Tab-separated table of C-alpha atoms in Angstrom:
chain	number	residue	atom	x	y	z
A	1	MET	CA	133.898	57.180	98.778
A	2	ARG	CA	132.809	60.503	100.402
A	3	TYR	CA	129.426	60.956	101.350
A	4	VAL	CA	129.525	64.049	102.963
A	5	GLY	CA	130.624	67.857	101.239
A	6	THR	CA	131.557	70.977	103.074
A	7	VAL	CA	131.318	70.356	107.052
A	8	VAL	CA	131.047	73.521	109.502
A	9	ARG	CA	131.898	73.580	113.088
A	10	GLY	CA	131.938	76.158	115.251
A	11	ILE	CA	135.081	75.831	117.748
A	12	ARG	CA	134.288	76.820	121.763
A	13	ALA	CA	137.044	78.986	122.982
A	14	PRO	CA	137.998	80.517	126.262
A	15	ILE	CA	136.817	84.035	127.166
A	16	PHE	CA	139.411	86.279	125.098
A	17	LYS	CA	141.684	89.379	127.059
A	18	ARG	CA	143.826	91.996	126.125
A	19	GLY	CA	146.824	90.516	126.156
A	20	ASP	CA	146.328	86.758	125.187
A	21	ASP	CA	148.058	85.168	122.692
A	22	LEU	CA	144.843	84.562	119.998
A	23	ALA	CA	147.030	83.067	117.527
A	24	ALA	CA	148.253	79.991	120.051
A	25	ILE	CA	145.315	79.820	121.658
A	26	THR	CA	143.396	79.161	118.208
A	27	VAL	CA	145.820	76.246	117.275
A	28	GLU	CA	145.236	74.792	120.707
A	29	CYS	CA	141.543	74.970	120.561
A	30	VAL	CA	141.240	73.475	117.148
A	31	LEU	CA	143.652	70.713	117.636
A	32	ARG	CA	141.743	69.886	121.013
A	33	ALA	CA	138.306	69.767	119.260
A	34	ALA	CA	139.556	67.798	116.684
A	35	LYS	CA	140.862	65.310	118.998
A	36	GLY	CA	137.636	65.491	121.068
A	37	GLU	CA	135.371	64.697	118.331
A	38	GLY	CA	137.221	62.432	116.676
A	39	PHE	CA	138.003	64.420	113.372
A	40	SER	CA	141.383	65.097	111.496
A	41	LEU	CA	142.087	68.275	109.603
A	42	GLY	CA	142.982	68.191	105.775
A	43	ASP	CA	144.585	70.356	103.226
A	44	ARG	CA	142.611	73.412	102.405
A	45	ASP	CA	140.645	73.768	105.352
A	46	VAL	CA	139.816	77.088	106.541
A	47	VAL	CA	139.919	78.447	110.568
A	48	ALA	CA	138.653	81.572	110.635
A	49	VAL	CA	138.559	84.044	113.637
A	50	THR	CA	136.108	86.786	114.892
A	51	GLU	CA	137.346	90.164	114.292
A	52	SER	CA	136.447	91.158	117.797
A	53	THR	CA	138.222	88.404	119.509
A	54	LEU	CA	141.232	89.955	117.549
A	55	ALA	CA	140.746	93.410	118.369
A	56	ARG	CA	140.005	92.606	122.109
A	57	THR	CA	143.357	90.374	122.315
A	58	GLN	CA	145.142	93.796	120.963
A	59	GLY	CA	143.464	95.995	123.284
A	60	ASN	CA	142.228	98.401	120.423
A	61	TYR	CA	139.615	100.452	122.172
A	62	ALA	CA	138.978	104.336	122.261
A	63	THR	CA	136.878	106.124	124.934
A	64	VAL	CA	134.425	108.347	123.783
A	65	GLU	CA	136.930	111.375	125.218
A	66	GLN	CA	139.777	110.087	122.515
A	67	ILE	CA	137.046	110.416	119.852
A	68	ALA	CA	136.061	113.702	120.646
A	69	GLN	CA	140.058	114.640	120.912
A	70	ALA	CA	140.349	113.315	117.295
A	71	VAL	CA	137.199	115.368	116.287
A	72	ARG	CA	138.655	118.662	117.659
A	73	GLU	CA	142.105	118.011	115.656
A	74	LEU	CA	140.157	117.477	112.169
A	75	PHE	CA	137.318	120.688	112.335
A	76	PRO	CA	139.064	123.251	115.340
A	77	GLY	CA	136.340	125.643	113.846
A	78	GLY	CA	133.714	123.705	116.336
A	79	GLU	CA	131.268	122.823	113.971
A	80	ALA	CA	130.132	120.100	111.673
A	81	GLY	CA	127.902	117.543	110.291
A	82	ILE	CA	127.712	114.008	110.194
A	83	ILE	CA	125.939	112.147	107.027
A	84	HIS	CA	124.044	108.786	107.002
A	85	PRO	CA	125.074	107.338	110.115
A	86	ILE	CA	123.114	103.898	110.673
A	87	LEU	CA	120.895	103.817	113.342
A	88	SER	CA	122.650	101.571	115.835
A	89	ARG	CA	123.116	101.266	119.773
A	90	ASN	CA	125.852	98.963	119.268
A	91	ARG	CA	127.411	100.413	116.289
A	92	PHE	CA	127.044	104.483	116.616
A	93	SER	CA	125.930	105.356	119.435
A	94	MET	CA	129.239	105.575	121.313
A	95	LEU	CA	130.598	107.273	117.987
A	96	LEU	CA	127.884	110.092	117.803
A	97	LYS	CA	128.585	110.430	121.728
A	98	GLY	CA	132.354	111.275	120.994
A	99	ILE	CA	131.630	113.172	118.098
A	100	SER	CA	129.085	115.565	119.794
A	101	MET	CA	131.951	116.318	122.611
A	102	GLY	CA	134.468	117.024	120.286
A	103	LEU	CA	132.098	119.577	118.426
A	104	ASP	CA	130.043	123.207	119.538
A	105	LYS	CA	127.698	122.949	116.740
A	106	LEU	CA	126.591	119.211	115.373
A	107	HIS	CA	124.215	118.858	112.357
A	108	ILE	CA	122.763	115.675	111.691
A	109	GLN	CA	121.868	113.986	108.098
A	110	LEU	CA	119.649	110.894	108.247
A	111	ALA	CA	118.977	108.867	105.193
A	112	TYR	CA	115.533	107.466	104.892
A	113	PRO	CA	113.338	105.570	104.638
A	114	SER	CA	116.078	103.329	106.107
A	115	ASP	CA	119.622	103.619	107.076
A	116	GLU	CA	122.297	101.732	104.543
A	117	VAL	CA	122.244	98.437	106.312
A	118	GLY	CA	118.274	98.136	105.946
A	119	ASN	CA	117.524	99.758	109.677
A	120	HIS	CA	113.828	101.480	108.617
A	121	LEU	CA	112.620	105.117	110.024
A	122	ILE	CA	109.665	104.632	107.697
A	123	GLY	CA	108.052	101.983	106.000
A	124	TRP	CA	107.394	102.859	102.035
A	125	ASP	CA	103.769	102.402	102.347
A	126	GLU	CA	103.802	105.260	104.539
A	127	LEU	CA	105.798	107.641	102.636
A	128	ASP	CA	103.257	106.814	99.698
A	129	GLU	CA	100.572	107.504	102.162
A	130	LYS	CA	102.072	111.072	103.054
A	131	GLY	CA	103.280	111.726	99.425
A	132	VAL	CA	106.697	111.866	100.542
A	133	ASP	CA	109.421	111.412	98.029
A	134	PRO	CA	112.768	109.965	99.619
A	135	MET	CA	114.793	110.988	96.443
A	136	THR	CA	113.997	114.614	96.407
A	137	ASP	CA	111.960	115.558	99.444
A	138	VAL	CA	114.259	116.882	102.624
A	139	LEU	CA	112.398	116.456	106.599
A	140	SER	CA	113.044	118.467	109.109
A	141	GLU	CA	112.747	116.880	112.445
A	142	PRO	CA	109.534	118.929	113.432
A	143	ARG	CA	107.995	117.771	109.993
A	144	TYR	CA	109.053	114.052	110.179
A	145	ARG	CA	107.237	114.148	113.192
A	146	GLN	CA	104.145	116.010	111.856
A	147	LEU	CA	103.902	113.578	109.452
A	148	PHE	CA	104.882	110.104	110.924
A	149	GLY	CA	104.108	110.680	114.737
A	150	GLN	CA	105.411	111.781	117.681
A	151	GLU	CA	106.998	108.310	118.423
A	152	VAL	CA	108.484	106.221	115.622
A	153	ARG	CA	109.708	103.168	116.809
A	154	HIS	CA	111.702	100.303	114.796
A	155	PRO	CA	109.634	96.867	114.602
A	156	PHE	CA	112.251	94.594	115.976
A	157	THR	CA	114.489	96.792	118.559
A	158	GLY	CA	111.705	98.938	119.759
A	159	VAL	CA	114.204	102.233	119.769
A	160	ASP	CA	112.934	105.593	118.310
A	161	TYR	CA	116.281	106.255	116.613
A	162	VAL	CA	115.679	109.819	115.752
A	163	ARG	CA	114.992	110.511	119.591
A	164	MET	CA	117.817	108.624	120.921
A	165	TYR	CA	120.432	110.348	118.888
A	166	GLN	CA	118.657	113.683	119.685
A	167	GLU	CA	119.539	112.702	123.336
A	168	ILE	CA	122.928	111.547	122.623
A	169	ALA	CA	123.531	114.809	121.177
A	170	PRO	CA	121.023	117.029	122.831
A	171	GLY	CA	122.011	120.195	120.862
A	172	ALA	CA	122.639	118.582	117.451
A	173	GLU	CA	119.973	119.658	114.638
A	174	ILE	CA	118.546	116.444	112.985
A	175	PHE	CA	117.031	116.535	109.409
A	176	LEU	CA	116.549	113.549	106.817
A	177	ALA	CA	117.256	113.638	103.265
A	178	ASN	CA	119.457	110.933	101.243
A	179	ASP	CA	121.761	113.600	98.748
A	180	PRO	CA	124.720	113.871	100.866
A	181	ARG	CA	125.067	117.511	99.209
A	182	GLU	CA	122.038	118.818	101.494
A	183	MET	CA	124.318	119.241	104.592
A	184	LEU	CA	126.185	122.363	102.749
A	185	LYS	CA	123.723	124.269	103.415
A	186	HIS	CA	123.970	123.779	106.707
A	187	THR	CA	127.623	123.709	107.320
A	188	ASP	CA	130.640	123.328	104.700
A	189	CYS	CA	132.401	121.196	107.536
A	190	ALA	CA	131.223	117.284	107.066
A	191	ILE	CA	132.069	113.814	108.086
A	192	ALA	CA	130.449	110.757	105.559
A	193	CYS	CA	129.280	108.093	108.206
A	194	ASP	CA	127.559	105.535	105.196
A	195	ILE	CA	130.194	102.474	104.979
A	196	HIS	CA	130.173	101.065	101.120
A	197	THR	CA	130.003	104.628	99.665
A	198	ARG	CA	132.016	106.811	101.719
A	199	GLN	CA	134.597	107.270	99.075
A	200	ARG	CA	131.989	108.767	96.368
A	201	THR	CA	130.177	110.873	98.967
A	202	VAL	CA	133.201	112.393	100.181
A	203	ARG	CA	134.368	113.303	96.363
A	204	ARG	CA	130.863	114.921	96.062
A	205	LEU	CA	130.848	116.634	98.882
A	206	LYS	CA	134.397	118.331	97.991
A	207	ALA	CA	133.051	118.802	94.695
A	208	ALA	CA	129.802	120.605	95.416
A	209	GLY	CA	132.474	123.162	97.781
A	210	ALA	CA	132.870	121.491	100.850
A	211	LYS	CA	135.856	123.275	103.243
A	212	THR	CA	136.438	119.953	105.096
A	213	ALA	CA	134.988	116.441	104.181
A	214	VAL	CA	136.345	113.246	105.877
A	215	SER	CA	134.758	109.763	106.384
A	216	LEU	CA	134.886	108.075	109.636
A	217	ALA	CA	137.931	106.340	108.127
A	218	ASP	CA	140.007	109.630	108.970
A	219	ILE	CA	139.173	109.356	112.788
A	220	LEU	CA	141.278	107.701	114.872
A	221	ASN	CA	143.534	106.122	111.717
A	222	HIS	CA	146.419	106.851	113.949
A	223	PRO	CA	146.430	106.738	117.935
A	224	VAL	CA	145.229	109.682	120.196
A	225	ASP	CA	146.306	110.315	123.410
A	226	GLY	CA	146.887	106.926	123.991
A	227	SER	CA	143.701	105.479	122.058
A	228	GLY	CA	143.558	101.893	119.755
A	229	TYR	CA	143.490	103.011	115.965
A	230	ASN	CA	142.702	101.411	112.670
A	231	PRO	CA	144.884	103.005	109.732
A	232	ASP	CA	142.782	101.900	107.205
A	233	TYR	CA	139.080	101.990	108.738
A	234	GLY	CA	139.308	104.565	111.926
A	235	LEU	CA	136.169	104.248	113.547
A	236	TYR	CA	134.848	102.014	111.197
A	237	GLY	CA	133.853	98.402	112.051
A	238	SER	CA	133.553	99.704	115.694
A	239	ASN	CA	131.722	98.194	118.376
A	240	LEU	CA	130.105	99.424	121.938
A	241	ALA	CA	132.386	97.968	124.510
A	242	ASP	CA	131.033	100.012	127.906
A	243	GLU	CA	129.141	103.124	128.025
A	244	HIS	CA	132.310	104.729	127.930
A	245	THR	CA	134.462	102.694	125.088
A	246	VAL	CA	134.466	101.543	121.914
A	247	LYS	CA	136.074	98.568	120.533
A	248	LEU	CA	137.816	99.105	116.751
A	249	PHE	CA	138.202	97.065	113.821
A	250	PRO	CA	141.198	95.050	114.058
A	251	ARG	CA	144.783	95.626	112.635
A	252	ASP	CA	147.623	93.755	111.444
A	253	CYS	CA	145.509	91.076	110.770
A	254	GLN	CA	147.483	90.042	107.654
A	255	ALA	CA	150.559	89.171	110.081
A	256	PHE	CA	147.939	87.383	112.332
A	257	VAL	CA	146.669	84.750	109.849
A	258	GLU	CA	149.931	84.006	108.731
A	259	ARG	CA	151.393	83.182	112.259
A	260	VAL	CA	148.250	80.911	112.571
A	261	GLN	CA	148.918	78.966	109.826
A	262	LYS	CA	152.362	78.515	110.252
A	263	LEU	CA	151.385	76.861	113.948
A	264	LEU	CA	149.267	74.772	112.049
A	265	LYS	CA	151.530	73.740	109.711
A	266	GLU	CA	153.958	72.937	112.478
A	267	ALA	CA	151.092	71.060	114.494
A	268	THR	CA	149.882	69.041	111.531
A	269	GLY	CA	151.607	68.931	108.504
A	270	LYS	CA	148.938	70.444	106.911
A	271	ASN	CA	148.268	73.811	104.407
A	272	ILE	CA	145.296	75.255	106.324
A	273	GLU	CA	143.607	78.427	104.861
A	274	VAL	CA	142.802	81.009	108.006
A	275	MET	CA	141.055	84.170	107.953
A	276	VAL	CA	139.539	86.570	109.966
A	277	TYR	CA	136.095	87.657	109.482
A	278	GLY	CA	133.356	90.030	110.779
A	279	ASP	CA	129.830	90.591	109.641
A	280	GLY	CA	128.330	88.558	107.061
A	281	ALA	CA	127.168	89.910	103.909
A	282	PHE	CA	123.781	88.895	103.329
A	283	LYS	CA	119.930	90.279	103.813
A	284	ASP	CA	117.577	89.207	105.834
A	285	PRO	CA	114.454	89.058	103.557
A	286	VAL	CA	111.850	89.827	106.632
A	287	GLY	CA	113.470	92.845	108.396
A	288	LYS	CA	115.478	93.525	105.399
A	289	ILE	CA	118.596	94.189	107.240
A	290	TRP	CA	121.530	93.664	105.137
A	291	GLU	CA	124.296	92.600	107.726
A	292	LEU	CA	127.196	94.142	106.657
A	293	ALA	CA	128.260	96.529	108.948
A	294	ASP	CA	131.819	96.349	108.777
A	295	PRO	CA	133.561	97.533	106.344
A	296	VAL	CA	134.516	94.648	104.862
A	297	VAL	CA	133.788	90.963	105.474
A	298	SER	CA	137.699	89.670	106.206
A	299	PRO	CA	140.236	92.359	106.733
A	300	GLY	CA	142.739	89.605	106.738
A	301	TYR	CA	143.510	86.238	105.105
A	302	THR	CA	145.961	83.823	103.601
A	303	LYS	CA	146.711	83.749	99.997
A	304	GLY	CA	144.861	80.164	99.296
A	305	LEU	CA	141.711	82.004	99.896
A	306	GLU	CA	142.125	84.602	96.913
A	307	GLY	CA	139.853	84.237	94.320
A	308	THR	CA	136.051	83.453	93.463
A	309	PRO	CA	134.306	79.898	92.546
A	310	ASN	CA	134.744	78.415	88.988
A	311	GLU	CA	132.182	76.034	89.283
A	312	LEU	CA	129.847	74.426	86.976
A	313	LYS	CA	125.751	74.511	87.312
A	314	LEU	CA	124.890	70.725	88.087
A	315	LYS	CA	120.948	71.066	87.640
A	316	HIS	CA	121.703	72.617	84.445
A	317	LEU	CA	123.405	70.327	83.009
A	318	ALA	CA	121.477	67.878	84.448
A	319	ASP	CA	118.482	69.485	82.509
A	320	THR	CA	120.098	70.112	79.575
A	321	ARG	CA	123.603	67.982	78.381
A	322	PHE	CA	122.837	65.036	80.383
A	323	LYS	CA	118.822	65.250	80.506
A	324	ASP	CA	118.500	61.667	79.011
A	325	ALA	CA	121.116	59.789	81.791
A	326	GLN	CA	120.483	58.191	84.358
A	327	GLY	CA	121.985	57.059	87.629
A	328	GLU	CA	125.266	55.902	87.719
A	329	GLU	CA	125.826	57.148	84.242
A	330	ALA	CA	124.955	60.514	84.918
A	331	ALA	CA	127.231	60.935	87.819
A	332	GLN	CA	130.356	59.926	85.929
A	333	MET	CA	129.022	62.079	83.299
A	334	MET	CA	128.806	65.084	85.739
A	335	ARG	CA	132.475	63.974	87.085
A	336	GLN	CA	134.096	64.277	83.558
A	337	ALA	CA	132.615	67.374	82.587
A	338	ILE	CA	134.091	68.761	85.904
A	339	HIS	CA	137.333	67.728	85.418
A	340	GLU	CA	137.289	68.722	81.897
A	341	LYS	CA	136.173	71.955	82.759
A	342	GLN	CA	139.167	74.943	81.609
A	343	GLY	CA	139.641	78.693	82.125
A	344	SER	CA	137.202	81.213	83.503
A	345	LEU	CA	133.706	79.767	83.362
A	346	VAL	CA	132.247	83.413	83.626
A	347	GLY	CA	129.524	84.054	80.788
A	348	THR	CA	129.216	80.459	80.051
A	349	MET	CA	125.401	78.801	80.339
A	350	ALA	CA	127.175	75.724	82.042
A	351	ALA	CA	128.054	78.496	85.030
A	352	GLN	CA	124.733	80.306	85.318
A	353	GLY	CA	123.546	80.890	88.572
A	354	THR	CA	126.422	80.190	90.457
A	355	THR	CA	127.472	83.159	93.079
A	356	PRO	CA	130.195	85.416	91.280
A	357	ARG	CA	131.524	86.405	94.925
A	358	ARG	CA	134.937	86.369	96.269
A	359	TYR	CA	135.661	83.283	98.855
A	360	THR	CA	136.408	85.323	101.681
A	361	ASP	CA	132.792	87.124	101.412
A	362	LEU	CA	131.276	83.430	100.965
A	363	LEU	CA	133.283	82.119	103.670
A	364	GLY	CA	132.798	84.930	105.914
A	365	SER	CA	129.322	84.951	105.773
A	366	LEU	CA	128.805	81.217	106.430
A	367	CYS	CA	131.529	81.327	109.264
A	368	ASP	CA	129.413	84.549	110.507
A	369	LEU	CA	125.921	82.463	110.595
A	370	THR	CA	127.665	79.877	112.514
A	371	SER	CA	129.285	81.522	115.047
A	372	GLY	CA	126.336	84.205	115.826
A	373	SER	CA	126.526	87.016	117.534
A	374	GLY	CA	125.143	85.723	121.187
A	375	ASP	CA	126.419	83.530	123.543
A	376	LYS	CA	127.400	80.268	121.508
A	377	GLY	CA	130.510	80.485	122.603
A	378	THR	CA	132.245	79.962	119.193
A	379	PRO	CA	134.490	82.596	117.967
A	380	ILE	CA	136.502	80.262	115.908
A	381	VAL	CA	135.028	78.350	112.993
A	382	LEU	CA	136.240	75.278	111.491
A	383	VAL	CA	135.154	74.928	107.874
A	384	GLN	CA	136.090	71.606	106.268
A	385	GLY	CA	135.496	70.005	102.059
A	386	TYR	CA	134.437	73.966	100.876
A	387	PHE	CA	137.248	73.295	98.198
A	388	ASP	CA	135.699	70.032	97.189
A	389	ASN	CA	133.594	69.345	94.164
A	390	TYR	CA	131.673	66.416	92.824
A	391	ALA	CA	134.392	64.674	91.011
A	392	ASP	CA	136.942	64.475	94.328
């Protein structure tokens, strides 16, 4: 009889550097943890590795000068606008610096009252008080200051993002508007910086007559002057490395996870799933921040992690079909119902309230919360028992 379901462990690891054999070190760390902590590995366990460590060991970096060169190649006329960048020192400040260096004239269109991932410029109550409708109203930077003050600081970071972006790109014109087509009143060349709606933004810009409309995925999707690159996501998923460099989202993730899986199989004889994960997909109910600033939660995972849960809602069954059963009788009936479930449960009352999300998004969010982004020192996460159920 097992008395524990899912168990999640952050696995401590060395400080990874460019050129390290991350696959081999990952396996070594997991095996050492199992021996040292006295647990065993099993089939369908999940080993997850942060995207940041993979990018670092790959040496997937780019300088602001390399970003600037890539931008100049896309916009030889020297003028363009960036649409709906997120408000972030870590995620966007160096990208803005590189983009600004690559242009003679830059226009910046910010979404409001918050960016795509929930960083607020203005509160909804303030908008209502001033009679501003963010669905239709366009605010110039002077009008924004007139309405909301000469200093508007984010309540958590303490940063005035409009001022910070002006300081990074001092010659840029900044305005606030939620329709991306507003940029075409300033320039017919634009870079969509929104993450999860970028394809729609580019499509709408082109349909409205943009001469050149690209997204951040089109910048450094190939090497420029020896830079790193990501063929699928370009600058999306990048993070500040130092004051002149960004670390890009890792590439070749599928080859990496398959090698780790192979090494684990050779070492343990178990069929262990492997994934690379970045930001989780969840929203903070107080700060209103939606964590997913990466283009995807998991850019690489083994085949056993494909799909979505197909689960019965036990508390629904306890309150309905088995409401008159008690103790072990109720437990046996639950186990029997799980054993007898067939096919997809989507749309059935017995599955109502279960989470219709991909395994990789659920597991990636779990791993992101486990490893954190601070000083825990656990860039590898081991998840065990995730695919078990009450009948196992």
